[in-house]
Every structure is written in C-alpha cells, then in structure tokens.
Coordinates of C-alpha atoms in Angstrom, one line a residue:
M237 CA 27.0 83.6 -78.1
N238 CA 25.0 79.9 -79.0
R239 CA 26.2 76.9 -78.5
L240 CA 25.6 74.2 -80.3
P241 CA 22.6 71.6 -78.6
R242 CA 24.4 70.1 -76.1
G243 CA 23.2 66.3 -76.9
A244 CA 24.5 66.6 -80.6
T245 CA 28.1 68.4 -79.1
A246 CA 28.1 65.5 -76.7
A247 CA 28.1 62.8 -79.1
L248 CA 29.8 64.7 -82.5
L249 CA 32.9 64.6 -79.8
G250 CA 32.1 61.3 -78.6
L251 CA 32.7 61.8 -75.1
S252 CA 31.8 59.6 -72.6
L253 CA 28.3 59.2 -70.9
A254 CA 30.8 58.8 -67.7
L255 CA 31.8 62.1 -68.7
L256 CA 28.4 63.3 -69.5
G257 CA 0.4 65.2 -97.1
T258 CA -0.2 61.4 -97.5
G259 CA 1.7 58.7 -96.9
T260 CA 1.7 55.0 -95.9
A261 CA 2.0 53.9 -91.9
H262 CA 3.2 50.4 -91.2
P263 CA 2.5 48.3 -88.2
V264 CA 5.9 47.3 -86.2
P265 CA 6.4 44.2 -83.8
A266 CA 8.7 44.5 -81.4
P267 CA 12.4 43.7 -82.2
A268 CA 13.3 40.0 -82.1
D269 CA 17.1 41.2 -81.1
V270 CA 16.7 42.2 -77.6
S271 CA 18.3 40.7 -74.7
T272 CA 16.1 40.0 -71.9
A273 CA 19.5 41.3 -69.7
G274 CA 18.7 38.5 -67.1
E275 CA 22.1 36.8 -66.7
S276 CA 23.3 37.0 -63.1
D277 CA 26.4 38.6 -64.4
R278 CA 24.6 41.5 -65.9
V279 CA 23.4 44.6 -63.8
R280 CA 19.8 45.0 -64.9
L281 CA 18.7 48.3 -65.5
E282 CA 15.0 49.5 -64.9
L283 CA 13.1 52.8 -65.3
P284 CA 11.6 55.0 -62.8
R285 CA 7.9 53.1 -62.5
P286 CA 5.5 55.8 -63.9
T287 CA 3.5 57.7 -60.8
G288 CA 0.1 57.9 -62.5
P289 CA -3.1 55.6 -61.7
L290 CA -3.3 53.9 -65.2
A291 CA -1.1 50.8 -66.6
V292 CA 0.4 51.8 -69.9
G293 CA 0.5 50.4 -73.3
R294 CA 2.5 50.9 -76.4
D295 CA 2.4 50.3 -79.9
T296 CA 5.2 51.1 -82.7
L297 CA 4.5 52.4 -86.2
H298 CA 6.6 52.9 -89.4
L299 CA 5.4 56.2 -91.0
V300 CA 6.4 57.4 -94.5
D301 CA 5.5 60.4 -95.9
T302 CA 5.4 59.4 -99.7
D303 CA 5.4 63.4 -100.9
R304 CA 8.2 64.4 -98.9
P305 CA 11.9 63.0 -100.0
D306 CA 14.2 63.1 -96.7
P307 CA 16.2 65.9 -96.7
W308 CA 19.5 64.3 -95.7
V309 CA 19.4 61.4 -98.1
P310 CA 17.5 62.5 -100.8
E311 CA 18.3 59.6 -102.8
V312 CA 16.5 57.2 -100.7
G313 CA 13.2 58.6 -101.3
A314 CA 10.2 59.3 -99.1
R315 CA 10.6 60.3 -95.4
E316 CA 10.5 57.7 -93.2
L317 CA 9.7 58.3 -89.0
M318 CA 9.5 55.6 -86.2
V319 CA 6.8 56.3 -83.9
S320 CA 6.4 54.8 -80.6
L321 CA 2.6 55.2 -79.6
Y322 CA 2.2 55.3 -75.5
Y323 CA -1.5 55.1 -74.3
P324 CA -3.5 54.2 -71.0
A325 CA -4.2 50.9 -70.8
R326 CA -6.2 48.4 -69.2
S327 CA -4.9 46.6 -66.5
G328 CA -3.1 43.1 -67.4
R329 CA -0.4 41.1 -67.2
G330 CA 2.7 40.5 -69.7
P331 CA 6.2 41.2 -71.1
T332 CA 6.6 44.9 -71.3
A333 CA 8.4 46.3 -74.0
P334 CA 11.9 46.8 -74.9
Y335 CA 14.3 49.6 -74.4
M336 CA 15.6 49.6 -77.8
T337 CA 17.1 47.4 -80.2
T338 CA 20.8 46.0 -79.3
G339 CA 22.1 47.6 -82.5
E340 CA 20.7 51.1 -81.5
A341 CA 21.9 50.2 -77.6
R342 CA 25.4 49.4 -79.7
A343 CA 25.9 52.1 -81.4
F344 CA 25.0 54.5 -78.3
L345 CA 27.1 53.3 -76.6
E346 CA 29.9 53.3 -79.6
G347 CA 29.1 56.8 -79.9
R348 CA 30.6 57.6 -75.8
D349 CA 33.1 55.8 -76.2
L350 CA 32.0 53.1 -73.4
A351 CA 31.5 49.7 -75.9
E352 CA 33.8 48.1 -74.0
V353 CA 32.6 49.4 -70.3
V354 CA 28.6 48.4 -70.9
P355 CA 27.7 45.6 -72.9
A356 CA 24.6 47.0 -75.5
E357 CA 22.7 43.7 -74.1
T358 CA 22.3 45.5 -70.7
L359 CA 21.3 48.7 -72.4
S360 CA 18.7 47.1 -74.6
G361 CA 17.1 45.5 -72.0
T362 CA 16.5 48.1 -70.4
R363 CA 12.9 46.7 -68.6
T364 CA 10.2 49.1 -69.1
H365 CA 7.0 49.7 -67.8
A366 CA 4.6 49.7 -71.4
R367 CA 3.1 46.4 -72.3
P368 CA 3.1 46.4 -77.0
G369 CA -0.3 45.7 -77.4
A370 CA -2.4 46.0 -74.1
T371 CA -6.0 46.7 -74.2
P372 CA -6.9 50.4 -74.5
L373 CA -8.9 52.5 -71.7
R374 CA -12.1 53.5 -73.3
G375 CA -12.8 57.6 -74.0
K376 CA -10.5 60.6 -75.4
F377 CA -7.9 61.6 -74.3
P378 CA -5.0 64.9 -74.8
L379 CA -1.5 63.7 -77.2
V380 CA 1.8 65.1 -76.4
V381 CA 4.3 64.4 -79.0
L382 CA 8.1 63.7 -77.9
S383 CA 10.5 64.8 -80.2
P384 CA 14.5 63.1 -78.7
G385 CA 17.6 65.3 -78.4
F386 CA 20.1 65.3 -81.7
T387 CA 22.2 62.1 -82.2
V388 CA 20.1 60.1 -79.4
N389 CA 17.0 58.4 -80.4
R390 CA 13.7 58.0 -79.0
S391 CA 14.6 55.8 -76.3
T392 CA 16.2 58.2 -74.3
L393 CA 12.2 59.8 -73.5
T394 CA 10.9 56.6 -72.6
S395 CA 10.2 57.3 -68.7
L396 CA 9.0 60.6 -69.3
A397 CA 6.2 58.9 -72.1
E398 CA 5.2 56.3 -69.9
E399 CA 4.6 58.7 -67.1
L400 CA 2.4 60.9 -69.4
A401 CA 0.9 58.1 -69.8
G402 CA -0.2 56.6 -67.3
R403 CA -1.9 60.1 -66.2
G404 CA -3.7 59.9 -68.8
Y405 CA -2.0 61.0 -72.1
V406 CA -1.7 59.0 -75.4
V407 CA 1.9 60.3 -76.2
A408 CA 3.9 59.5 -79.3
A409 CA 7.0 59.4 -79.5
V410 CA 8.9 60.7 -82.6
D411 CA 12.6 58.9 -84.3
H412 CA 13.4 61.3 -86.9
A413 CA 15.2 59.6 -89.8
Y414 CA 19.2 59.6 -90.2
E415 CA 19.1 62.4 -87.2
S416 CA 20.2 60.1 -84.5
V417 CA 23.5 57.5 -84.0
G418 CA 21.4 54.3 -84.7
T419 CA 18.1 53.6 -85.2
T420 CA 16.1 50.4 -86.5
F421 CA 13.8 50.8 -89.1
P422 CA 11.6 48.0 -91.0
G423 CA 13.8 45.5 -92.5
N424 CA 16.4 45.4 -89.7
R425 CA 18.3 49.0 -90.8
L426 CA 20.2 50.9 -88.8
L427 CA 20.1 54.2 -90.5
T428 CA 22.6 56.6 -88.6
C429 CA 23.7 60.4 -88.1
V430 CA 23.7 61.3 -91.8
A431 CA 22.8 64.5 -90.6
C432 CA 25.6 65.1 -88.0
D433 CA 27.6 66.0 -91.3
K434 CA 25.5 68.3 -93.0
V435 CA 24.6 70.5 -90.1
P436 CA 27.7 72.1 -89.6
E437 CA 26.8 73.2 -93.2
L438 CA 23.5 73.6 -93.2
G439 CA 22.7 74.9 -89.8
Y440 CA 20.9 73.2 -86.6
G441 CA 18.1 75.3 -87.7
A442 CA 17.5 73.1 -90.3
V443 CA 17.0 70.3 -88.0
A444 CA 14.3 72.5 -86.0
R445 CA 12.2 73.3 -89.0
G446 CA 12.6 69.7 -91.0
R447 CA 11.3 68.1 -87.7
A448 CA 8.5 70.6 -87.0
R449 CA 7.1 69.4 -90.9
D450 CA 7.8 65.9 -89.3
V451 CA 5.1 66.4 -86.2
S452 CA 3.0 67.7 -88.8
F453 CA 2.9 64.4 -91.2
V454 CA 2.4 62.7 -87.7
L455 CA -0.8 64.1 -86.7
D456 CA -2.1 64.4 -90.2
R457 CA -1.6 60.6 -89.7
L458 CA -3.4 60.1 -86.7
T459 CA -5.9 62.2 -86.7
D460 CA -7.1 62.3 -90.5
R461 CA -10.1 59.9 -91.6
S462 CA -8.4 56.7 -92.2
P463 CA -5.3 57.5 -89.5
A464 CA -2.3 55.1 -89.5
W465 CA -2.8 53.7 -85.9
R466 CA -5.2 51.1 -85.1
H467 CA -6.3 53.6 -82.0
A468 CA -6.6 56.7 -82.7
R469 CA -10.0 57.2 -81.7
M470 CA -8.1 57.5 -78.0
I471 CA -6.6 61.1 -79.1
D472 CA -8.4 64.2 -78.8
P473 CA -7.1 66.3 -81.9
A474 CA -8.4 69.5 -79.9
R475 CA -5.7 68.8 -77.6
I476 CA -2.6 68.5 -78.6
G477 CA 1.2 69.4 -77.0
M478 CA 4.7 68.7 -77.4
A479 CA 7.8 68.7 -76.1
G480 CA 11.1 67.9 -76.7
H481 CA 15.1 67.4 -75.5
S482 CA 17.3 69.7 -76.8
I483 CA 17.0 70.1 -80.5
G484 CA 13.8 68.1 -79.5
G485 CA 12.5 70.6 -77.7
A486 CA 13.5 73.5 -80.1
S487 CA 11.6 71.7 -82.3
A488 CA 8.4 72.1 -79.9
A489 CA 8.3 75.8 -81.0
S490 CA 9.2 75.4 -84.4
A491 CA 5.8 72.9 -84.9
M492 CA 3.8 75.2 -83.0
M493 CA 5.1 78.1 -85.4
G494 CA 3.5 76.4 -88.1
D495 CA 0.9 74.3 -86.9
R496 CA -2.3 75.7 -84.7
R497 CA -3.1 72.0 -84.0
M498 CA -0.2 72.2 -81.2
R499 CA -1.4 73.8 -78.3
A500 CA 1.1 74.2 -76.0
G501 CA 5.1 73.3 -76.0
V502 CA 7.9 72.6 -73.7
N503 CA 11.7 73.2 -74.2
L504 CA 14.1 70.8 -72.0
D505 CA 17.7 72.3 -72.8
G506 CA 17.3 73.0 -76.6
S507 CA 18.9 76.6 -78.3
F508 CA 16.3 78.1 -80.5
F509 CA 18.4 78.1 -83.7
D510 CA 14.9 78.0 -85.8
P511 CA 14.1 81.8 -83.6
V512 CA 10.6 82.2 -82.4
P513 CA 9.2 85.2 -84.5
A514 CA 8.6 88.3 -83.3
G515 CA 4.4 87.7 -83.9
G516 CA 5.0 84.8 -81.4
L517 CA 2.7 81.7 -81.2
G518 CA -0.4 83.2 -81.4
G519 CA -0.9 83.0 -77.6
R520 CA 0.0 80.0 -76.7
P521 CA 1.4 78.4 -73.7
F522 CA 5.3 77.8 -73.5
M523 CA 7.6 76.6 -70.6
V524 CA 11.8 75.9 -71.4
L525 CA 13.3 74.0 -68.4
G526 CA 16.8 73.9 -68.4
T527 CA 20.1 74.0 -66.5
G528 CA 21.8 76.9 -64.7
V529 CA 23.9 77.7 -68.2
E530 CA 22.1 80.5 -69.9
D531 CA 21.0 80.2 -73.2
T532 CA 21.5 83.6 -75.3
S533 CA 18.8 81.9 -77.7
W534 CA 16.4 81.6 -74.5
V535 CA 17.3 85.4 -73.7
R536 CA 16.5 86.6 -77.5
D537 CA 13.4 84.4 -78.0
W538 CA 12.1 84.8 -74.5
P539 CA 10.0 88.1 -75.0
N540 CA 8.8 86.7 -78.6
L541 CA 6.6 83.8 -75.9
D542 CA 3.4 85.9 -76.0
G543 CA 1.4 83.0 -74.0
W544 CA 1.4 81.8 -70.5
K545 CA 5.3 81.0 -70.1
R546 CA 7.6 80.2 -67.9
W547 CA 11.4 79.9 -67.7
L548 CA 13.1 76.9 -64.8
T549 CA 16.4 75.7 -64.0
V550 CA 17.3 73.0 -62.2
S551 CA 20.5 73.0 -60.0
G552 CA 23.3 70.2 -60.1
S553 CA 22.0 69.3 -63.8
G554 CA 23.3 68.3 -66.5
H555 CA 22.0 68.4 -70.7
F556 CA 21.1 65.3 -70.5
T557 CA 19.4 65.6 -66.7
F558 CA 15.4 65.8 -68.5
T559 CA 16.0 62.1 -70.2
D560 CA 16.6 58.8 -69.3
I561 CA 20.5 59.0 -69.7
P562 CA 20.9 60.0 -66.0
V563 CA 18.4 57.2 -64.1
L564 CA 20.7 54.4 -66.4
A565 CA 24.3 55.3 -66.1
D566 CA 23.3 55.9 -62.5
Q567 CA 22.8 52.2 -61.9
L568 CA 26.2 52.0 -64.3
G569 CA 27.7 54.0 -61.8
L570 CA 28.2 56.6 -64.3
L571 CA 26.7 59.4 -63.3
P572 CA 28.9 62.4 -63.5
P573 CA 30.6 64.0 -60.7
D574 CA 30.3 67.7 -61.8
E575 CA 25.8 66.6 -61.9
P576 CA 25.1 65.9 -58.5
L577 CA 21.7 65.4 -59.3
S578 CA 21.0 61.9 -59.1
G579 CA 19.6 60.1 -61.6
D580 CA 15.8 58.9 -59.7
R581 CA 15.5 62.8 -58.8
S582 CA 16.7 64.0 -62.0
Q583 CA 13.9 62.2 -63.3
Q584 CA 11.2 63.1 -60.6
I585 CA 11.6 66.8 -61.4
T586 CA 11.3 66.2 -65.0
R587 CA 8.2 63.9 -65.1
R588 CA 6.5 66.6 -62.9
Y589 CA 6.9 69.6 -63.7
V590 CA 6.6 68.7 -67.7
A591 CA 3.0 66.7 -66.7
A592 CA 2.1 69.9 -64.5
F593 CA 2.5 71.9 -67.5
F594 CA 0.1 69.4 -69.4
D595 CA -2.4 69.1 -66.8
L596 CA -2.8 72.6 -67.0
H597 CA -2.7 74.1 -70.6
L598 CA -4.3 70.2 -72.3
K599 CA -6.8 69.3 -69.4
G600 CA -7.6 72.5 -67.3
V601 CA -6.7 71.1 -64.0
G602 CA -4.9 74.1 -61.5
R603 CA -1.3 73.4 -60.5
P604 CA 0.5 75.4 -58.3
L605 CA 3.5 73.6 -58.7
L606 CA 4.2 76.1 -61.8
D607 CA 3.3 78.8 -59.0
G608 CA 6.4 79.6 -57.9
P609 CA 9.3 77.5 -56.0
S610 CA 8.3 74.5 -54.4
P611 CA 10.0 73.4 -50.6
E612 CA 9.1 69.9 -52.7
Y613 CA 11.6 70.7 -55.3
P614 CA 13.9 73.8 -53.8
E615 CA 16.2 72.5 -56.9
V616 CA 14.1 74.2 -59.3
V617 CA 14.8 78.0 -59.9
F618 CA 12.0 80.0 -61.2
H619 CA 14.3 82.1 -63.6
R620 CA 11.2 84.1 -65.2
T621 CA 7.6 84.0 -66.0
N622 CA 5.1 85.9 -68.0

C-alpha cells in the first residue's frame, strides 16, 4: 500500500523534529525581519560549505501566472510562486543570503511542536553561503529546478542548491503557494498550507501534477525572450534537469512527463502518486534515492523508467535525510536516535550523488560513483540499476 509522502505525514501529525503561459515577475529584496542569530545566548546554525570551486550568488523572484488560478485557493486569482535563483558568481565579500524569514521559521517549528524548544530567530538566522546580488560568472550553465517536500518550504533544500551552484549550475528552488506551513510572499504575506486540508479529498497526485505545471511556467519565465530573471542569459535551455524531496521528487517525474525540456530527474524519497506512464519518460534518465523502506510505487513504476536509471538507498537514513533538516537538528541535539546517519554525512551523500547524476546527464562528465558501490560511501546501497 502506498504511504503518504513522509514529509507530509510528519507535519500533518505534528511530529517533533526530534522524532523525526504568461505572467508577471517581480524581483524580491532580502527579507528585513531575519535575525542575525549573533547573540551569545543563541546557537548559531550553519549549513555545510559548498565543495565546488565557484562562489555562489542568489536572487529571489516572485512569479505570477495570470493564466492559471491557484488550484487550492481559486478565489485569490493567479497562481503565485517564490523562486530562489542560485548561480555561479565571482568571488567577493559581503553578507550572505538569509536562510528563511522569522515568520517561516516560526511556522516550521510550530508545525513540529518545537516552538518552545528552538527560537524562531535561531532557525531563520542560519548561516548560508550564497551572496545576494553577487556578480555572475560569464558563460552558459545547466539549470536544475528544485522542489521541496509537502508542508516544508524551499529553504530546506538550500545546502543542495548551494552545492550545485558552486559546481557550475544555475539552480531554481521553487516554493508552491499554499503547500507549506509557511512561505513568505511580497507584502509580508505568510501563506500557509491550505492544500493540507484539501489533499485528503483530491489526492497527492493533484499536488504532483500541479507542481509540474508550476515548473513549466518557471521554465517559460526563465527562458523566453523577455525573461523574468536579470541573469537568465546564464541558463543553457538545452540542459535542464529537476530534483526534489518527497512529493517534490515525485513531481520531477510528473514535470518530465509533460515537458520535454526536462532532460533528467531525481526523486529524493518521494512516492509516485502521479504514476509514471507505461510509455515511460522518452528514454530520459531518472534516479531515485531514498531510505531502506521499500516504496510500493517505486516497485510499480520502476519498469516504466525507460532510460538510464538508478535505485539507491542510504542505510541509517530517514525521510528528511535528503534535506537540510538533519544538519540543523544535529547542531541542536535533536537528531532522531533511530537515524544514526549524522547531519553532515547525510548532506555529503545527498550532495555528492545528486551532483554526480547531473554532471553525467547534463554535462556529459563521467561519474564512476554511479556505476556501483563505493568504499567512500558504504551507506549507499545499489538496490537496482538498469
């Protein structure tokens, strides 16, 4: 029996982290309410530094699809998205980008019964490594779209986004309105998870299909003749991939089903609630990377993945292993005792294998890491290959 996306389950049940077309686009300034978390009585959380050779810049866009009403709250009108663009940049000095707003952090912690344990300012003040508005490098780079798990926002994939950008990718991390417990939109609007109340009736397949449309719209606005992003010339439209966590990972397959611009996809521990069709993905490569818990939808859809493919699992991992959450939980002493993989190790594995996949399929660079078990990463089990 297919289970709920495990990220959704944790949030909906209020589990503790310790137990864990056309449109308009508006550049968005860095939020003003983010704490620096520099007080001596507060833990200073930090993401792992990117291992690539390049500096990382970040811009933020507010995209509005005026041709499509919001699927969860139709009365508000057009579908809205928040997109963080990470990109290879020239080295320089200056403050790094905020992790999330204090409002987003408070909503995240309240959703996990941690509001009395961790100050919102501690989470929002997490140190990142991308500099807002940094001067971009010259050249054309592959684009990777990232989509987060249900109920959590795009900030939870920051470490992966920075890693890919430091290795020579443009990364678009997308927040889908009304699908997280809290995402800040322009006008200081904190949009909450209206979808959480509607999914039991509509099904999680509706989330994956809706995100596929969101991603196609993002690609339209980043690659058309009048792009929404000022540095869109950096993007090579012939080399586009997508990865996501939980329902965001399942949405990578959904996006590839409907948009031939997507050349490769990665599903990080998400059930395929929108089944991969018998006709496959047109021979395009796809990788699933998850826990040791067998997902029946992966078993069902594996034969329909008709290109290069890998099914990898990580020993000692949990559903959130493939996000920033274990890194931050470890620093707070909140890592689940039944998940022995450390926060740092979880990110080392996630970043290394996802980067290797896109290096191979978007850059054409051979990566033996994907050929079979590695003594450097004994936790990674090659469950199935082609």
